[in-house]
Amino acid sequence: MALPLLVGVSVAHAQSYPAKPIRWLVPYPAGGGSDFLARTIGQQLSTQIGQPVLIDNKPGGNTAIAASETARSAPDGYTILSADNGTMVFNSALYSKLSYSPEKDLTPVTLMGRFPMILVVGPDSDAKDAKDFIAKAKANPGKVSFGSAGAGSPHHLAMELLKVTAGLHMVHIPYRGAAPALSDLAGGQIPAMMVDMAAGAAFIKSGKIRPLAVANATRLAQLPDVPTFAELGYKSVDAAALVGIVAPAGTAPAVVNALQKQVATAINQPAVKQRLVDFGVEPVGNTPQQYADLLRSEVVRWHKLIKDQKISLD
């Protein structure tokens, strides 16, 4: 008799969900792309469900601190996490020991948005375009450096993907976040980096840095004149920061589905969608199954790159 009783409780819980405030962990400080996404969508979500959505910034450990706390939380849909590729894909390959298991401890709810990566150079670069940049880097193995928002970040690994695909030998210079790397790029201290539109828009629009190519299947609406790597013959150079919502493992499927529907509705509100696009995000809001399938394919792709390039953060 115990099993039907438990199922009954779970269904009843799903029907009344959400009946209290939702705590939304963000594994980065306030002010960044993940934080903006959570606060913009969370505000609309709160209006829809008639409950407070409390954003709780818990940076550190390459997102592992917030991920571990989420994994240990009650699987009732009232603690959720903004999870990016670092949390769900990269960390398990970059660290030999991790305080949580992306596959076993966290349940995918929905992918909120994609931040496609863009190859950018400083104002003094003599590269006419992306093909010219690649040719110059190839002709000077080990002499061209690139910056990133940090070792193991989507920005870093997007450039590693370009290096492998185009056969380049470049030197990585990691920074603590995209902002200081962009400042040094604009100032001529580093020649190039991969950046997302959300972080780099102000620098690009002001002409302080120059976009050469987009690591996306299609051109970006904000940069219609900038070609994709696929157009240049590098189809596999497709990279973005992927930010989704996950819940603790064991959260009832009915609760996961109810949360996904509400978040997707919030994302698709015209005013919310426009804010996200203006910020540099490609809004998504897919199903738990679609998000889980995407994560599985991303793990295969990026774990191979990380292993082949011998990248480790231990």
PDB file of C-alpha atoms in Angstrom:
ATOM      1  CA  MET A   1       0.000   0.000   0.000  1.00  0.00           C
ATOM      2  CA  ALA A   2       2.951   2.322   0.501  1.00  0.00           C
ATOM      3  CA  LEU A   3       3.663   2.916  -3.201  1.00  0.00           C
ATOM      4  CA  PRO A   4       0.173   4.121  -4.284  1.00  0.00           C
ATOM      5  CA  LEU A   5       0.117   6.359  -1.203  1.00  0.00           C
ATOM      6  CA  LEU A   6       3.445   7.945  -2.171  1.00  0.00           C
ATOM      7  CA  VAL A   7       2.285   8.431  -5.758  1.00  0.00           C
ATOM      8  CA  GLY A   8      -0.896  10.076  -4.447  1.00  0.00           C
ATOM      9  CA  VAL A   9       1.119  12.473  -2.269  1.00  0.00           C
ATOM     10  CA  SER A  10       3.409  13.321  -5.209  1.00  0.00           C
ATOM     11  CA  VAL A  11       0.453  14.069  -7.533  1.00  0.00           C
ATOM     12  CA  ALA A  12      -1.255  16.156  -4.860  1.00  0.00           C
ATOM     13  CA  HIS A  13       1.987  18.091  -4.326  1.00  0.00           C
ATOM     14  CA  ALA A  14       2.300  18.720  -8.074  1.00  0.00           C
ATOM     15  CA  GLN A  15      -1.295  19.958  -8.286  1.00  0.00           C
ATOM     16  CA  SER A  16      -0.766  22.484  -5.480  1.00  0.00           C
ATOM     17  CA  TYR A  17       2.709  23.522  -6.710  1.00  0.00           C
ATOM     18  CA  PRO A  18       3.891  26.202  -6.221  1.00  0.00           C
ATOM     19  CA  ALA A  19       2.309  26.954  -2.861  1.00  0.00           C
ATOM     20  CA  LYS A  20       5.203  28.902  -1.297  1.00  0.00           C
ATOM     21  CA  PRO A  21       8.217  31.040  -2.353  1.00  0.00           C
ATOM     22  CA  ILE A  22      10.769  29.546  -4.763  1.00  0.00           C
ATOM     23  CA  ARG A  23      14.476  29.949  -3.975  1.00  0.00           C
ATOM     24  CA  TRP A  24      16.498  30.376  -7.165  1.00  0.00           C
ATOM     25  CA  LEU A  25      20.255  29.882  -6.741  1.00  0.00           C
ATOM     26  CA  VAL A  26      22.573  31.693  -9.169  1.00  0.00           C
ATOM     27  CA  PRO A  27      26.202  30.443  -9.070  1.00  0.00           C
ATOM     28  CA  TYR A  28      27.627  33.855 -10.049  1.00  0.00           C
ATOM     29  CA  PRO A  29      27.757  37.322  -8.470  1.00  0.00           C
ATOM     30  CA  ALA A  30      24.957  39.814  -9.158  1.00  0.00           C
ATOM     31  CA  GLY A  31      25.250  41.728 -12.424  1.00  0.00           C
ATOM     32  CA  GLY A  32      26.370  39.031 -14.888  1.00  0.00           C
ATOM     33  CA  GLY A  33      24.518  37.233 -17.671  1.00  0.00           C
ATOM     34  CA  SER A  34      23.196  34.337 -15.542  1.00  0.00           C
ATOM     35  CA  ASP A  35      22.037  36.776 -12.862  1.00  0.00           C
ATOM     36  CA  PHE A  36      20.272  38.978 -15.438  1.00  0.00           C
ATOM     37  CA  LEU A  37      18.528  35.921 -16.892  1.00  0.00           C
ATOM     38  CA  ALA A  38      17.322  34.706 -13.475  1.00  0.00           C
ATOM     39  CA  ARG A  39      16.113  38.124 -12.328  1.00  0.00           C
ATOM     40  CA  THR A  40      14.359  38.978 -15.604  1.00  0.00           C
ATOM     41  CA  ILE A  41      12.568  35.618 -15.872  1.00  0.00           C
ATOM     42  CA  GLY A  42      12.109  35.295 -12.095  1.00  0.00           C
ATOM     43  CA  GLN A  43      10.217  38.583 -11.881  1.00  0.00           C
ATOM     44  CA  GLN A  44       7.725  37.452 -14.537  1.00  0.00           C
ATOM     45  CA  LEU A  45       7.526  33.952 -12.998  1.00  0.00           C
ATOM     46  CA  SER A  46       6.647  35.473  -9.604  1.00  0.00           C
ATOM     47  CA  THR A  47       3.812  37.485 -11.188  1.00  0.00           C
ATOM     48  CA  GLN A  48       2.429  34.366 -12.900  1.00  0.00           C
ATOM     49  CA  ILE A  49       2.493  32.024  -9.915  1.00  0.00           C
ATOM     50  CA  GLY A  50       1.571  34.582  -7.254  1.00  0.00           C
ATOM     51  CA  GLN A  51       4.550  33.597  -5.102  1.00  0.00           C
ATOM     52  CA  PRO A  52       7.881  35.333  -4.414  1.00  0.00           C
ATOM     53  CA  VAL A  53      10.866  34.095  -6.443  1.00  0.00           C
ATOM     54  CA  LEU A  54      13.958  34.773  -4.343  1.00  0.00           C
ATOM     55  CA  ILE A  55      17.245  35.078  -6.261  1.00  0.00           C
ATOM     56  CA  ASP A  56      20.165  33.873  -4.142  1.00  0.00           C
ATOM     57  CA  ASN A  57      23.663  34.529  -5.547  1.00  0.00           C
ATOM     58  CA  LYS A  58      26.129  31.815  -4.456  1.00  0.00           C
ATOM     59  CA  PRO A  59      29.318  32.202  -6.527  1.00  0.00           C
ATOM     60  CA  GLY A  60      32.419  30.043  -6.225  1.00  0.00           C
ATOM     61  CA  GLY A  61      34.023  26.754  -7.194  1.00  0.00           C
ATOM     62  CA  ASN A  62      33.280  27.190 -10.920  1.00  0.00           C
ATOM     63  CA  THR A  63      29.544  26.974  -9.981  1.00  0.00           C
ATOM     64  CA  ALA A  64      30.118  23.859  -7.805  1.00  0.00           C
ATOM     65  CA  ILE A  65      29.180  25.566  -4.501  1.00  0.00           C
ATOM     66  CA  ALA A  66      25.648  26.451  -5.666  1.00  0.00           C
ATOM     67  CA  ALA A  67      25.295  23.136  -7.547  1.00  0.00           C
ATOM     68  CA  SER A  68      26.199  21.117  -4.421  1.00  0.00           C
ATOM     69  CA  GLU A  69      23.740  23.088  -2.306  1.00  0.00           C
ATOM     70  CA  THR A  70      20.989  22.471  -4.854  1.00  0.00           C
ATOM     71  CA  ALA A  71      21.841  18.760  -5.005  1.00  0.00           C
ATOM     72  CA  ARG A  72      21.454  18.518  -1.201  1.00  0.00           C
ATOM     73  CA  SER A  73      18.141  20.429  -1.137  1.00  0.00           C
ATOM     74  CA  ALA A  74      14.697  18.843  -0.797  1.00  0.00           C
ATOM     75  CA  PRO A  75      13.488  17.630  -4.215  1.00  0.00           C
ATOM     76  CA  ASP A  76      10.211  19.532  -3.996  1.00  0.00           C
ATOM     77  CA  GLY A  77      10.601  22.215  -6.691  1.00  0.00           C
ATOM     78  CA  TYR A  78      11.214  25.033  -4.198  1.00  0.00           C
ATOM     79  CA  THR A  79      15.003  25.166  -4.681  1.00  0.00           C
ATOM     80  CA  ILE A  80      16.202  25.560  -8.269  1.00  0.00           C
ATOM     81  CA  LEU A  81      19.528  26.455  -9.850  1.00  0.00           C
ATOM     82  CA  SER A  82      20.684  28.455 -12.858  1.00  0.00           C
ATOM     83  CA  ALA A  83      23.059  25.940 -14.449  1.00  0.00           C
ATOM     84  CA  ASP A  84      25.390  26.636 -17.361  1.00  0.00           C
ATOM     85  CA  ASN A  85      27.694  24.387 -19.426  1.00  0.00           C
ATOM     86  CA  GLY A  86      30.261  24.590 -16.623  1.00  0.00           C
ATOM     87  CA  THR A  87      27.813  23.128 -14.117  1.00  0.00           C
ATOM     88  CA  MET A  88      26.283  20.448 -16.318  1.00  0.00           C
ATOM     89  CA  VAL A  89      28.941  19.625 -18.942  1.00  0.00           C
ATOM     90  CA  PHE A  90      32.494  20.942 -18.404  1.00  0.00           C
ATOM     91  CA  ASN A  91      33.119  20.516 -14.648  1.00  0.00           C
ATOM     92  CA  SER A  92      32.884  16.720 -14.633  1.00  0.00           C
ATOM     93  CA  ALA A  93      35.697  16.619 -17.229  1.00  0.00           C
ATOM     94  CA  LEU A  94      37.779  19.481 -15.816  1.00  0.00           C
ATOM     95  CA  TYR A  95      37.924  18.172 -12.217  1.00  0.00           C
ATOM     96  CA  SER A  96      38.899  14.660 -11.129  1.00  0.00           C
ATOM     97  CA  LYS A  97      36.821  15.149  -7.945  1.00  0.00           C
ATOM     98  CA  LEU A  98      33.582  17.112  -7.941  1.00  0.00           C
ATOM     99  CA  SER A  99      31.298  17.795  -4.957  1.00  0.00           C
ATOM    100  CA  TYR A 100      28.201  16.876  -7.009  1.00  0.00           C
ATOM    101  CA  SER A 101      27.330  14.715 -10.011  1.00  0.00           C
ATOM    102  CA  PRO A 102      25.571  16.605 -12.836  1.00  0.00           C
ATOM    103  CA  GLU A 103      23.891  13.404 -14.068  1.00  0.00           C
ATOM    104  CA  LYS A 104      22.941  11.840 -10.718  1.00  0.00           C
ATOM    105  CA  ASP A 105      22.225  14.839  -8.468  1.00  0.00           C
ATOM    106  CA  LEU A 106      20.465  17.357 -10.735  1.00  0.00           C
ATOM    107  CA  THR A 107      17.337  17.161 -12.905  1.00  0.00           C
ATOM    108  CA  PRO A 108      17.074  19.277 -16.097  1.00  0.00           C
ATOM    109  CA  VAL A 109      13.984  21.539 -16.200  1.00  0.00           C
ATOM    110  CA  THR A 110      14.508  23.829 -19.191  1.00  0.00           C
ATOM    111  CA  LEU A 111      17.186  25.626 -21.185  1.00  0.00           C
ATOM    112  CA  MET A 112      16.429  29.332 -20.681  1.00  0.00           C
ATOM    113  CA  GLY A 113      18.791  30.764 -23.250  1.00  0.00           C
ATOM    114  CA  ARG A 114      21.922  30.554 -25.338  1.00  0.00           C
ATOM    115  CA  PHE A 115      24.785  33.078 -25.354  1.00  0.00           C
ATOM    116  CA  PRO A 116      26.532  32.365 -28.697  1.00  0.00           C
ATOM    117  CA  MET A 117      30.301  32.937 -28.780  1.00  0.00           C
ATOM    118  CA  ILE A 118      31.913  35.532 -31.047  1.00  0.00           C
ATOM    119  CA  LEU A 119      35.574  35.748 -32.100  1.00  0.00           C
ATOM    120  CA  VAL A 120      36.685  39.323 -31.408  1.00  0.00           C
ATOM    121  CA  VAL A 121      39.987  41.182 -31.838  1.00  0.00           C
ATOM    122  CA  GLY A 122      41.359  44.450 -30.517  1.00  0.00           C
ATOM    123  CA  PRO A 123      41.170  47.745 -32.453  1.00  0.00           C
ATOM    124  CA  ASP A 124      44.825  47.522 -33.495  1.00  0.00           C
ATOM    125  CA  SER A 125      44.544  44.033 -35.019  1.00  0.00           C
ATOM    126  CA  ASP A 126      45.720  43.821 -38.635  1.00  0.00           C
ATOM    127  CA  ALA A 127      43.432  40.813 -39.291  1.00  0.00           C
ATOM    128  CA  LYS A 128      41.062  41.832 -42.082  1.00  0.00           C
ATOM    129  CA  ASP A 129      38.575  39.098 -41.235  1.00  0.00           C
ATOM    130  CA  ALA A 130      38.327  35.701 -39.507  1.00  0.00           C
ATOM    131  CA  LYS A 131      40.070  33.821 -42.329  1.00  0.00           C
ATOM    132  CA  ASP A 132      42.939  36.307 -42.211  1.00  0.00           C
ATOM    133  CA  PHE A 133      43.153  35.978 -38.407  1.00  0.00           C
ATOM    134  CA  ILE A 134      43.298  32.172 -38.666  1.00  0.00           C
ATOM    135  CA  ALA A 135      45.950  32.351 -41.422  1.00  0.00           C
ATOM    136  CA  LYS A 136      48.127  34.709 -39.340  1.00  0.00           C
ATOM    137  CA  ALA A 137      47.775  32.560 -36.202  1.00  0.00           C
ATOM    138  CA  LYS A 138      48.651  29.440 -38.212  1.00  0.00           C
ATOM    139  CA  ALA A 139      51.748  31.140 -39.640  1.00  0.00           C
ATOM    140  CA  ASN A 140      52.932  32.049 -36.106  1.00  0.00           C
ATOM    141  CA  PRO A 141      52.479  28.929 -33.950  1.00  0.00           C
ATOM    142  CA  GLY A 142      52.767  29.651 -30.213  1.00  0.00           C
ATOM    143  CA  LYS A 143      53.213  33.391 -30.778  1.00  0.00           C
ATOM    144  CA  VAL A 144      49.557  34.471 -30.724  1.00  0.00           C
ATOM    145  CA  SER A 145      47.755  34.566 -27.370  1.00  0.00           C
ATOM    146  CA  PHE A 146      44.080  34.802 -26.491  1.00  0.00           C
ATOM    147  CA  GLY A 147      42.209  35.827 -23.380  1.00  0.00           C
ATOM    148  CA  SER A 148      39.159  34.258 -21.744  1.00  0.00           C
ATOM    149  CA  ALA A 149      36.721  34.794 -18.894  1.00  0.00           C
ATOM    150  CA  GLY A 150      38.564  32.022 -17.018  1.00  0.00           C
ATOM    151  CA  ALA A 151      40.054  28.563 -17.477  1.00  0.00           C
ATOM    152  CA  GLY A 152      37.287  26.108 -18.314  1.00  0.00           C
ATOM    153  CA  SER A 153      34.788  28.842 -19.202  1.00  0.00           C
ATOM    154  CA  PRO A 154      32.661  28.603 -22.385  1.00  0.00           C
ATOM    155  CA  HIS A 155      34.810  31.467 -23.769  1.00  0.00           C
ATOM    156  CA  HIS A 156      38.011  29.473 -23.182  1.00  0.00           C
ATOM    157  CA  LEU A 157      36.678  26.196 -24.582  1.00  0.00           C
ATOM    158  CA  ALA A 158      35.145  27.887 -27.637  1.00  0.00           C
ATOM    159  CA  MET A 159      38.640  29.072 -28.602  1.00  0.00           C
ATOM    160  CA  GLU A 160      40.078  25.617 -27.894  1.00  0.00           C
ATOM    161  CA  LEU A 161      37.463  24.263 -30.316  1.00  0.00           C
ATOM    162  CA  LEU A 162      38.584  26.753 -32.979  1.00  0.00           C
ATOM    163  CA  LYS A 163      42.239  25.847 -32.339  1.00  0.00           C
ATOM    164  CA  VAL A 164      41.586  22.139 -32.850  1.00  0.00           C
ATOM    165  CA  THR A 165      39.343  22.650 -35.890  1.00  0.00           C
ATOM    166  CA  ALA A 166      41.662  25.099 -37.663  1.00  0.00           C
ATOM    167  CA  GLY A 167      44.923  23.480 -36.513  1.00  0.00           C
ATOM    168  CA  LEU A 168      46.196  26.462 -34.499  1.00  0.00           C
ATOM    169  CA  HIS A 169      48.711  26.673 -31.655  1.00  0.00           C
ATOM    170  CA  MET A 170      47.781  29.667 -29.493  1.00  0.00           C
ATOM    171  CA  VAL A 171      48.571  30.562 -25.878  1.00  0.00           C
ATOM    172  CA  HIS A 172      45.701  30.886 -23.389  1.00  0.00           C
ATOM    173  CA  ILE A 173      45.640  33.791 -20.898  1.00  0.00           C
ATOM    174  CA  PRO A 174      42.786  33.263 -18.400  1.00  0.00           C
ATOM    175  CA  TYR A 175      41.178  36.208 -16.587  1.00  0.00           C
ATOM    176  CA  ARG A 176      38.793  36.421 -13.652  1.00  0.00           C
ATOM    177  CA  GLY A 177      35.684  37.145 -15.706  1.00  0.00           C
ATOM    178  CA  ALA A 178      34.970  38.526 -19.165  1.00  0.00           C
ATOM    179  CA  ALA A 179      35.126  42.217 -18.151  1.00  0.00           C
ATOM    180  CA  PRO A 180      38.877  42.432 -17.347  1.00  0.00           C
ATOM    181  CA  ALA A 181      39.713  40.345 -20.434  1.00  0.00           C
ATOM    182  CA  LEU A 182      37.664  42.700 -22.631  1.00  0.00           C
ATOM    183  CA  SER A 183      39.393  45.735 -21.107  1.00  0.00           C
ATOM    184  CA  ASP A 184      42.811  44.268 -21.922  1.00  0.00           C
ATOM    185  CA  LEU A 185      41.635  43.318 -25.428  1.00  0.00           C
ATOM    186  CA  ALA A 186      40.433  46.887 -26.062  1.00  0.00           C
ATOM    187  CA  GLY A 187      43.713  48.189 -24.595  1.00  0.00           C
ATOM    188  CA  GLY A 188      45.882  46.013 -26.836  1.00  0.00           C
ATOM    189  CA  GLN A 189      47.345  43.761 -24.108  1.00  0.00           C
ATOM    190  CA  ILE A 190      45.855  40.648 -25.724  1.00  0.00           C
ATOM    191  CA  PRO A 191      45.049  40.204 -29.438  1.00  0.00           C
ATOM    192  CA  ALA A 192      41.855  38.126 -29.394  1.00  0.00           C
ATOM    193  CA  MET A 193      39.224  36.242 -27.395  1.00  0.00           C
ATOM    194  CA  MET A 194      35.835  34.591 -27.676  1.00  0.00           C
ATOM    195  CA  VAL A 195      33.023  36.509 -25.996  1.00  0.00           C
ATOM    196  CA  ASP A 196      29.236  36.462 -25.892  1.00  0.00           C
ATOM    197  CA  MET A 197      27.147  39.426 -27.014  1.00  0.00           C
ATOM    198  CA  ALA A 198      25.807  40.050 -23.491  1.00  0.00           C
ATOM    199  CA  ALA A 199      29.318  40.649 -22.110  1.00  0.00           C
ATOM    200  CA  GLY A 200      30.840  42.236 -25.197  1.00  0.00           C
ATOM    201  CA  ALA A 201      28.017  44.366 -26.672  1.00  0.00           C
ATOM    202  CA  ALA A 202      29.166  47.715 -25.248  1.00  0.00           C
ATOM    203  CA  PHE A 203      32.754  47.144 -26.449  1.00  0.00           C
ATOM    204  CA  ILE A 204      31.578  46.038 -29.910  1.00  0.00           C
ATOM    205  CA  LYS A 205      29.072  48.876 -30.363  1.00  0.00           C
ATOM    206  CA  SER A 206      31.618  51.508 -29.338  1.00  0.00           C
ATOM    207  CA  GLY A 207      34.224  50.098 -31.744  1.00  0.00           C
ATOM    208  CA  LYS A 208      36.669  49.242 -28.950  1.00  0.00           C
ATOM    209  CA  ILE A 209      36.809  45.656 -30.216  1.00  0.00           C
ATOM    210  CA  ARG A 210      35.951  44.116 -33.602  1.00  0.00           C
ATOM    211  CA  PRO A 211      33.844  40.970 -34.191  1.00  0.00           C
ATOM    212  CA  LEU A 212      35.202  38.595 -36.875  1.00  0.00           C
ATOM    213  CA  ALA A 213      33.006  35.487 -36.756  1.00  0.00           C
ATOM    214  CA  VAL A 214      30.149  33.926 -34.790  1.00  0.00           C
ATOM    215  CA  ALA A 215      30.280  30.371 -33.386  1.00  0.00           C
ATOM    216  CA  ASN A 216      26.587  29.829 -34.115  1.00  0.00           C
ATOM    217  CA  ALA A 217      24.484  28.022 -36.727  1.00  0.00           C
ATOM    218  CA  THR A 218      23.067  31.343 -37.957  1.00  0.00           C
ATOM    219  CA  ARG A 219      24.230  34.959 -37.964  1.00  0.00           C
ATOM    220  CA  LEU A 220      23.245  37.025 -34.939  1.00  0.00           C
ATOM    221  CA  ALA A 221      20.485  39.617 -35.337  1.00  0.00           C
ATOM    222  CA  GLN A 222      22.683  42.182 -33.552  1.00  0.00           C
ATOM    223  CA  LEU A 223      25.629  41.469 -35.901  1.00  0.00           C
ATOM    224  CA  PRO A 224      24.055  40.794 -39.318  1.00  0.00           C
ATOM    225  CA  ASP A 225      27.299  41.549 -41.196  1.00  0.00           C
ATOM    226  CA  VAL A 226      29.452  39.120 -39.165  1.00  0.00           C
ATOM    227  CA  PRO A 227      29.704  35.641 -40.770  1.00  0.00           C
ATOM    228  CA  THR A 228      29.348  32.351 -38.942  1.00  0.00           C
ATOM    229  CA  PHE A 229      32.300  29.968 -38.724  1.00  0.00           C
ATOM    230  CA  ALA A 230      30.199  27.498 -40.740  1.00  0.00           C
ATOM    231  CA  GLU A 231      30.081  30.024 -43.605  1.00  0.00           C
ATOM    232  CA  LEU A 232      33.880  30.142 -43.483  1.00  0.00           C
ATOM    233  CA  GLY A 233      34.160  26.355 -43.721  1.00  0.00           C
ATOM    234  CA  TYR A 234      34.443  25.523 -39.992  1.00  0.00           C
ATOM    235  CA  LYS A 235      31.066  23.873 -39.346  1.00  0.00           C
ATOM    236  CA  SER A 236      32.050  22.260 -36.054  1.00  0.00           C
ATOM    237  CA  VAL A 237      32.956  25.616 -34.457  1.00  0.00           C
ATOM    238  CA  ASP A 238      29.584  26.006 -32.771  1.00  0.00           C
ATOM    239  CA  ALA A 239      29.794  27.179 -29.153  1.00  0.00           C
ATOM    240  CA  ALA A 240      27.601  29.058 -26.709  1.00  0.00           C
ATOM    241  CA  ALA A 241      27.150  29.534 -22.990  1.00  0.00           C
ATOM    242  CA  LEU A 242      23.987  27.512 -22.308  1.00  0.00           C
ATOM    243  CA  VAL A 243      22.072  28.619 -19.214  1.00  0.00           C
ATOM    244  CA  GLY A 244      19.206  26.481 -17.970  1.00  0.00           C
ATOM    245  CA  ILE A 245      17.286  25.621 -14.827  1.00  0.00           C
ATOM    246  CA  VAL A 246      17.866  22.386 -12.922  1.00  0.00           C
ATOM    247  CA  ALA A 247      16.265  20.991  -9.775  1.00  0.00           C
ATOM    248  CA  PRO A 248      17.473  18.414  -7.248  1.00  0.00           C
ATOM    249  CA  ALA A 249      17.362  14.798  -8.479  1.00  0.00           C
ATOM    250  CA  GLY A 250      14.180  13.056  -7.381  1.00  0.00           C
ATOM    251  CA  THR A 251      11.927  16.051  -7.992  1.00  0.00           C
ATOM    252  CA  ALA A 252       8.569  14.671  -9.152  1.00  0.00           C
ATOM    253  CA  PRO A 253       8.186  14.791 -12.975  1.00  0.00           C
ATOM    254  CA  ALA A 254       4.816  16.542 -12.551  1.00  0.00           C
ATOM    255  CA  VAL A 255       6.517  19.325 -10.539  1.00  0.00           C
ATOM    256  CA  VAL A 256       9.361  19.580 -13.081  1.00  0.00           C
ATOM    257  CA  ASN A 257       6.811  19.847 -15.901  1.00  0.00           C
ATOM    258  CA  ALA A 258       4.726  22.436 -14.036  1.00  0.00           C
ATOM    259  CA  LEU A 259       7.824  24.556 -13.405  1.00  0.00           C
ATOM    260  CA  GLN A 260       8.994  24.207 -17.017  1.00  0.00           C
ATOM    261  CA  LYS A 261       5.623  25.346 -18.366  1.00  0.00           C
ATOM    262  CA  GLN A 262       5.607  28.425 -16.124  1.00  0.00           C
ATOM    263  CA  VAL A 263       9.223  29.349 -16.998  1.00  0.00           C
ATOM    264  CA  ALA A 264       8.600  28.853 -20.741  1.00  0.00           C
ATOM    265  CA  THR A 265       5.492  31.050 -20.470  1.00  0.00           C
ATOM    266  CA  ALA A 266       7.565  33.724 -18.694  1.00  0.00           C
ATOM    267  CA  ILE A 267      10.319  33.573 -21.345  1.00  0.00           C
ATOM    268  CA  ASN A 268       7.754  33.923 -24.139  1.00  0.00           C
ATOM    269  CA  GLN A 269       6.099  37.027 -22.708  1.00  0.00           C
ATOM    270  CA  PRO A 270       6.843  39.638 -25.439  1.00  0.00           C
ATOM    271  CA  ALA A 271       8.399  42.167 -23.018  1.00  0.00           C
ATOM    272  CA  VAL A 272      10.589  39.513 -21.346  1.00  0.00           C
ATOM    273  CA  LYS A 273      11.645  38.008 -24.663  1.00  0.00           C
ATOM    274  CA  GLN A 274      12.629  41.436 -26.004  1.00  0.00           C
ATOM    275  CA  ARG A 275      14.684  42.209 -22.887  1.00  0.00           C
ATOM    276  CA  LEU A 276      16.576  38.943 -23.297  1.00  0.00           C
ATOM    277  CA  VAL A 277      17.231  39.520 -27.015  1.00  0.00           C
ATOM    278  CA  ASP A 278      18.365  43.103 -26.355  1.00  0.00           C
ATOM    279  CA  PHE A 279      20.759  41.781 -23.696  1.00  0.00           C
ATOM    280  CA  GLY A 280      22.307  39.318 -26.159  1.00  0.00           C
ATOM    281  CA  VAL A 281      20.515  36.088 -25.252  1.00  0.00           C
ATOM    282  CA  GLU A 282      18.774  33.708 -27.647  1.00  0.00           C
ATOM    283  CA  PRO A 283      15.659  32.766 -25.602  1.00  0.00           C
ATOM    284  CA  VAL A 284      14.734  29.060 -25.590  1.00  0.00           C
ATOM    285  CA  GLY A 285      12.404  27.552 -22.943  1.00  0.00           C
ATOM    286  CA  ASN A 286      12.477  23.935 -24.202  1.00  0.00           C
ATOM    287  CA  THR A 287      11.095  20.796 -22.518  1.00  0.00           C
ATOM    288  CA  PRO A 288      12.916  18.846 -19.777  1.00  0.00           C
ATOM    289  CA  GLN A 289      13.520  16.006 -22.275  1.00  0.00           C
ATOM    290  CA  GLN A 290      14.919  18.342 -24.965  1.00  0.00           C
ATOM    291  CA  TYR A 291      17.230  19.983 -22.400  1.00  0.00           C
ATOM    292  CA  ALA A 292      18.391  16.569 -21.099  1.00  0.00           C
ATOM    293  CA  ASP A 293      19.073  15.347 -24.654  1.00  0.00           C
ATOM    294  CA  LEU A 294      21.059  18.514 -25.428  1.00  0.00           C
ATOM    295  CA  LEU A 295      23.171  18.100 -22.285  1.00  0.00           C
ATOM    296  CA  ARG A 296      23.965  14.482 -23.202  1.00  0.00           C
ATOM    297  CA  SER A 297      25.178  15.458 -26.673  1.00  0.00           C
ATOM    298  CA  GLU A 298      27.175  18.387 -25.252  1.00  0.00           C
ATOM    299  CA  VAL A 299      28.904  16.088 -22.744  1.00  0.00           C
ATOM    300  CA  VAL A 300      30.078  13.789 -25.559  1.00  0.00           C
ATOM    301  CA  ARG A 301      31.363  16.696 -27.663  1.00  0.00           C
ATOM    302  CA  TRP A 302      33.120  18.756 -24.993  1.00  0.00           C
ATOM    303  CA  HIS A 303      34.506  15.923 -22.860  1.00  0.00           C
ATOM    304  CA  LYS A 304      36.357  14.667 -25.938  1.00  0.00           C
ATOM    305  CA  LEU A 305      37.838  18.134 -26.581  1.00  0.00           C
ATOM    306  CA  ILE A 306      38.829  18.626 -22.918  1.00  0.00           C
ATOM    307  CA  LYS A 307      40.445  15.164 -22.803  1.00  0.00           C
ATOM    308  CA  ASP A 308      42.233  15.538 -26.173  1.00  0.00           C
ATOM    309  CA  GLN A 309      43.585  18.976 -25.216  1.00  0.00           C
ATOM    310  CA  LYS A 310      44.567  17.714 -21.736  1.00  0.00           C
ATOM    311  CA  ILE A 311      42.744  20.597 -20.016  1.00  0.00           C
ATOM    312  CA  SER A 312      42.410  20.182 -16.235  1.00  0.00           C
ATOM    313  CA  LEU A 313      41.547  22.507 -13.350  1.00  0.00           C
ATOM    314  CA  ASP A 314      42.803  20.177 -10.599  1.00  0.00           C
TER     315      ASP A 314
END
